[in-house]
Short mmCIF file of C-alpha atoms in Angstrom, two decimals:
data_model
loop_
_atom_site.label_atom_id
_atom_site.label_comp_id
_atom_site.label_asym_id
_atom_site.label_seq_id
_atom_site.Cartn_x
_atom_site.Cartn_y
_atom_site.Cartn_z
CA UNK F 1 36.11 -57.45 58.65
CA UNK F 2 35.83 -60.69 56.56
CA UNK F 3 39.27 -62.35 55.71
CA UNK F 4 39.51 -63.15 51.92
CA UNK F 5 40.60 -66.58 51.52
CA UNK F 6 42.32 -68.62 48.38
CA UNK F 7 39.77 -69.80 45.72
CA UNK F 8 39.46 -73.51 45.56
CA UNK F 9 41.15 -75.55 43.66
CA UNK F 10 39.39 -76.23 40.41
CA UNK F 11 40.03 -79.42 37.97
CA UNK F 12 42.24 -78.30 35.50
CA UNK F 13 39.19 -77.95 32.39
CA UNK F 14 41.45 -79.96 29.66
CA UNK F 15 42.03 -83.44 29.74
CA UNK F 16 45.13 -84.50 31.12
CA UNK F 17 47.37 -86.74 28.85
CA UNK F 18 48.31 -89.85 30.85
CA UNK F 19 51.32 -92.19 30.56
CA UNK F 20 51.16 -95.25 28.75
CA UNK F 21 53.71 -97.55 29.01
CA UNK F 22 54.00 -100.63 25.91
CA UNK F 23 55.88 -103.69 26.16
CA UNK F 24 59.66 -103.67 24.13
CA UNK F 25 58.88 -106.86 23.22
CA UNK F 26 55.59 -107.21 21.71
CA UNK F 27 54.58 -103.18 21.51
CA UNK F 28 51.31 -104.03 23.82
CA UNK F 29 50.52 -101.89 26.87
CA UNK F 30 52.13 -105.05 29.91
CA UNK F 31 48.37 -105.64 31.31
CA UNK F 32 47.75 -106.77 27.66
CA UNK F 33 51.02 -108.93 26.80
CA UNK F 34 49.78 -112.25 28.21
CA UNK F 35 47.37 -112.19 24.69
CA UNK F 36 50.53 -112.12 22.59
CA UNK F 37 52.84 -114.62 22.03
CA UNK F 38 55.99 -113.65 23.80
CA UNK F 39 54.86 -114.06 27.72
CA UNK F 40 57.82 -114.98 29.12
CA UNK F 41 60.17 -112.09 27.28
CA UNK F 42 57.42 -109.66 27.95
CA UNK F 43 57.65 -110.22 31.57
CA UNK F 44 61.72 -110.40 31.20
CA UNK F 45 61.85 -107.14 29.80
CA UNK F 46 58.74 -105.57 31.97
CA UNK F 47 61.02 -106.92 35.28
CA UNK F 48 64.14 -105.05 33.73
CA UNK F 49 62.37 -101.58 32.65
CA UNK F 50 59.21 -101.49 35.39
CA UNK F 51 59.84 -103.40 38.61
CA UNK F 52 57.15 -102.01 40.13
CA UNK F 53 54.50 -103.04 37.50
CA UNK F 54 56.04 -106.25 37.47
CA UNK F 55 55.50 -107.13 40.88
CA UNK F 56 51.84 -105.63 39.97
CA UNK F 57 51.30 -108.16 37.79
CA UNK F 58 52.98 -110.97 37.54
CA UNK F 59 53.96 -111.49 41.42
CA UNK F 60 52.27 -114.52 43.29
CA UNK F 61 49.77 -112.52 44.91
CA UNK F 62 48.76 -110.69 42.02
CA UNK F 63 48.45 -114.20 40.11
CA UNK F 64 46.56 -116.23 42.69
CA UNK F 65 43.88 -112.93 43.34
CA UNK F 66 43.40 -113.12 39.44
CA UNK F 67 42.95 -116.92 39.47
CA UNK F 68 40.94 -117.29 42.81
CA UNK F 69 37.59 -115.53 41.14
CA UNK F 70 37.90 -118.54 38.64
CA UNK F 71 36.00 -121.67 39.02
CA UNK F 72 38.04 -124.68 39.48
CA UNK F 73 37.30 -125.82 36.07
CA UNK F 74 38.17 -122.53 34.74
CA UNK F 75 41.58 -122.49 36.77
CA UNK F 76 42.53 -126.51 35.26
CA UNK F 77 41.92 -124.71 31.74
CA UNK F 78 44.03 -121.61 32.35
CA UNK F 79 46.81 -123.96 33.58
CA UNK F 80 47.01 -125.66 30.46
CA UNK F 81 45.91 -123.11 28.68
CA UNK F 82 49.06 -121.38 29.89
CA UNK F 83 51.29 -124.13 29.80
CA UNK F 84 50.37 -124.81 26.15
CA UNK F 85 51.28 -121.06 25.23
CA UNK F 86 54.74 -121.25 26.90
CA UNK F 87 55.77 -124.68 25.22
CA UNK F 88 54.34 -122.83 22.14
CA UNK F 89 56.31 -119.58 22.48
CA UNK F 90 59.53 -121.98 23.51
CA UNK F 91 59.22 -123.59 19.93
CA UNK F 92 58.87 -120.57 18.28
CA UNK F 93 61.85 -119.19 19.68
CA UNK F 94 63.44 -122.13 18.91
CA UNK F 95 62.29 -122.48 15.30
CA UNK F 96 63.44 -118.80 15.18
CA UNK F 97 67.59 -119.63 16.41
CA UNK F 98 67.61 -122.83 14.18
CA UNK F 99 66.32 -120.41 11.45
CA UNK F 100 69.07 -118.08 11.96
CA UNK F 101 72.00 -120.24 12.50
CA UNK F 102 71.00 -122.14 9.60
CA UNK F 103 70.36 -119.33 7.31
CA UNK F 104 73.14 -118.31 4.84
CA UNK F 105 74.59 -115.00 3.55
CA UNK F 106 75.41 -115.17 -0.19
CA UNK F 107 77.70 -112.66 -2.10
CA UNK F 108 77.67 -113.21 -5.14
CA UNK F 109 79.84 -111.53 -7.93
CA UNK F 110 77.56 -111.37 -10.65
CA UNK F 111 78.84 -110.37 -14.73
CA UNK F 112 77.03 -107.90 -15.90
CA UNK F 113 78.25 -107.53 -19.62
CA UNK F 114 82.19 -107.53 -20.89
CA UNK F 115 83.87 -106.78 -18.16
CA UNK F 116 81.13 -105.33 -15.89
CA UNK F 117 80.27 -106.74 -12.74
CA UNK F 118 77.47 -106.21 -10.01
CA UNK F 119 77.70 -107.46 -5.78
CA UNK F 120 74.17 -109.36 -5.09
CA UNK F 121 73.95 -109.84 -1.32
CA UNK F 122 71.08 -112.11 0.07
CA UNK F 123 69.86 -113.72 3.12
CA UNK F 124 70.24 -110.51 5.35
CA UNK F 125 66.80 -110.13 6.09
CA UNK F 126 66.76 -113.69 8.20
CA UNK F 127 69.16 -112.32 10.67
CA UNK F 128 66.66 -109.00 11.28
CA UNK F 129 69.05 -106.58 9.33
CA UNK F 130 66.62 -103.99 7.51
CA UNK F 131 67.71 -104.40 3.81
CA UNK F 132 67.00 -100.81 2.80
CA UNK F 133 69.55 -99.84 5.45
CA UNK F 134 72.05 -102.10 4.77
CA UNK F 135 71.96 -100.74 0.91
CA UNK F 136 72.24 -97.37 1.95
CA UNK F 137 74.91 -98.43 4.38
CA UNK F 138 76.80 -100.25 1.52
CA UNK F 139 76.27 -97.32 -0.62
CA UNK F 140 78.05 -94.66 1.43
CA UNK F 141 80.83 -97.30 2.52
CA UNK F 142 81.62 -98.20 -1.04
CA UNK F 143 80.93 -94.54 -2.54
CA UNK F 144 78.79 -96.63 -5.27
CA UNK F 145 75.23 -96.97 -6.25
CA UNK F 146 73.32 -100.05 -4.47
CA UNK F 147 69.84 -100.76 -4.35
CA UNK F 148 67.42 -103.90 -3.16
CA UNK F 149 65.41 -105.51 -5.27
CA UNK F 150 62.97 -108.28 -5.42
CA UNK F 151 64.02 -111.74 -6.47
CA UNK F 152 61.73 -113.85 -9.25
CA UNK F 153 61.30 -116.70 -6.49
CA UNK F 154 60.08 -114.28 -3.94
CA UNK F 155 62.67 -112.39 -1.66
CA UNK F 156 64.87 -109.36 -2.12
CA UNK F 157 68.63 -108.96 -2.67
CA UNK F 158 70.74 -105.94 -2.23
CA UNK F 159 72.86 -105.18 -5.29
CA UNK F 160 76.03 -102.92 -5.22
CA UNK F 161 77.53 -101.54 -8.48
CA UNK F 162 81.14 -102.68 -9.08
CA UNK F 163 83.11 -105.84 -7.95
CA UNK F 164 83.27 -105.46 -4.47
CA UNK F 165 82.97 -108.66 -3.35
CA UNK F 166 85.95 -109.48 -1.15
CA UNK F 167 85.00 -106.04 0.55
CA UNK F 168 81.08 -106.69 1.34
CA UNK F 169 82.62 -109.97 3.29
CA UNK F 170 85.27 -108.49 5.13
CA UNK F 171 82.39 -105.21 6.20
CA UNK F 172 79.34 -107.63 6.68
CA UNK F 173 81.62 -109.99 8.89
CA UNK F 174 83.40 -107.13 10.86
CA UNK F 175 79.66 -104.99 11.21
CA UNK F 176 77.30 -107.13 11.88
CA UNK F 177 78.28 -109.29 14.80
CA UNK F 178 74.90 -110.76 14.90
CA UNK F 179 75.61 -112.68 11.77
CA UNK F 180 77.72 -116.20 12.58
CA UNK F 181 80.97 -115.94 10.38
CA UNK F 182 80.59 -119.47 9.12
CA UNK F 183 76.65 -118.27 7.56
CA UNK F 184 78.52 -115.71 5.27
CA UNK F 185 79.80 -116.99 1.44
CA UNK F 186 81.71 -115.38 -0.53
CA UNK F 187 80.48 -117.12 -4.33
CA UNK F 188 81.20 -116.18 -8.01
CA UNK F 189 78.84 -116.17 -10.41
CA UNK F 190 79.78 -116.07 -14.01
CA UNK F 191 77.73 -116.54 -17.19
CA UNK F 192 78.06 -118.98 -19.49
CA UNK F 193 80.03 -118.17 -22.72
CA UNK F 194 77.75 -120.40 -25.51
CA UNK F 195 80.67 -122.97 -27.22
CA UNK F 196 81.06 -122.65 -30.71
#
């Protein structure tokens, strides 16, 4: 009598999806992030989420197998090659902080006609807040209508409805902790009555 075995495995006869894993910093697959400019936080954040692809690439073994198939010429120009992209990512980042901290937050009460009066709020967007959030954030704190719009220099504002001034400060200061308290003014802008 002949024993009846299993079949044999077959490949499965889709394509299997595979996993793909991109960079939190600059949205690149890791084996890809030394072409961006954020090296150093890419491999920061790669060592925090994926320690074992991180040791795949960036550990000293990994580095010098990469470099030895280089030509001594070749490995002088990806030294400085390298060196040139971290002081150039450093000054970015450092462009980017004295940008924020020196970036201001403006409320401005602004007279509408009479005795009507608007909240503009700019400078948000320098500090990474999304301004169509924040509006719709300032709309359901205030229960009023607010809205962003685009400035005649360039730039957009948020405006509430209403004189809420003194409020927007106290929430933006209190909510947004990313936002240094001394960058936030509180200003009052009035028109000009024409003297008879």
């Amino acid at each position: 009598m002949a024993e009846i075995s299993d079949p044999p495995p077959t490949a499965p006869s889709e394509p299997q999806a595979r996993l793909v894993v991109y960079c939190g910093v600059c949205s690149l697959p890791p084996e890809y992030c030394e072409f961006g400019g954020t090296v150093k936080k890419c491999q920061e954040w790669l060592e925090d989420n994926d320690s074992e692809m991180a040791s795949r690439l960036y550990s000293d073994d990994a580095v010098s197998a990469s470099l030895s198939s280089l030509s001594l010429d070749a490995q002088k120009r990806a030294a400085k090659d390298a060196s040139k992209k971290a002081a150039k990512a450093s000054a970015a980042e450092a462009r980017e902080a004295e940008k924020k901290q020196s970036s201001k937050v403006l409320i401005k009460r602004v007279e509408r006609n009479k005795r009507k009066y608007v909240t503009a709020v700019s400078g948000l967007e320098a500090h990474g807040l999304e301004l169509r959030k924040v509006a719709k954030d300032f709309g359901k704190k205030f229960a009023t209508g607010s809205s962003v719009t685009k400035l005649p220099g360039g730039g957009e504002e948020i405006v509430v409805q209403g004189d809420l001034s003194n409020e927007i400060y106290e929430w933006v200061r209190k909510e947004y902790r990313q936002i240094p308290g001394e960058n936030v003014d509180c200003v009052e802008d009035k028109k000009k009555k024409p003297q008879a």
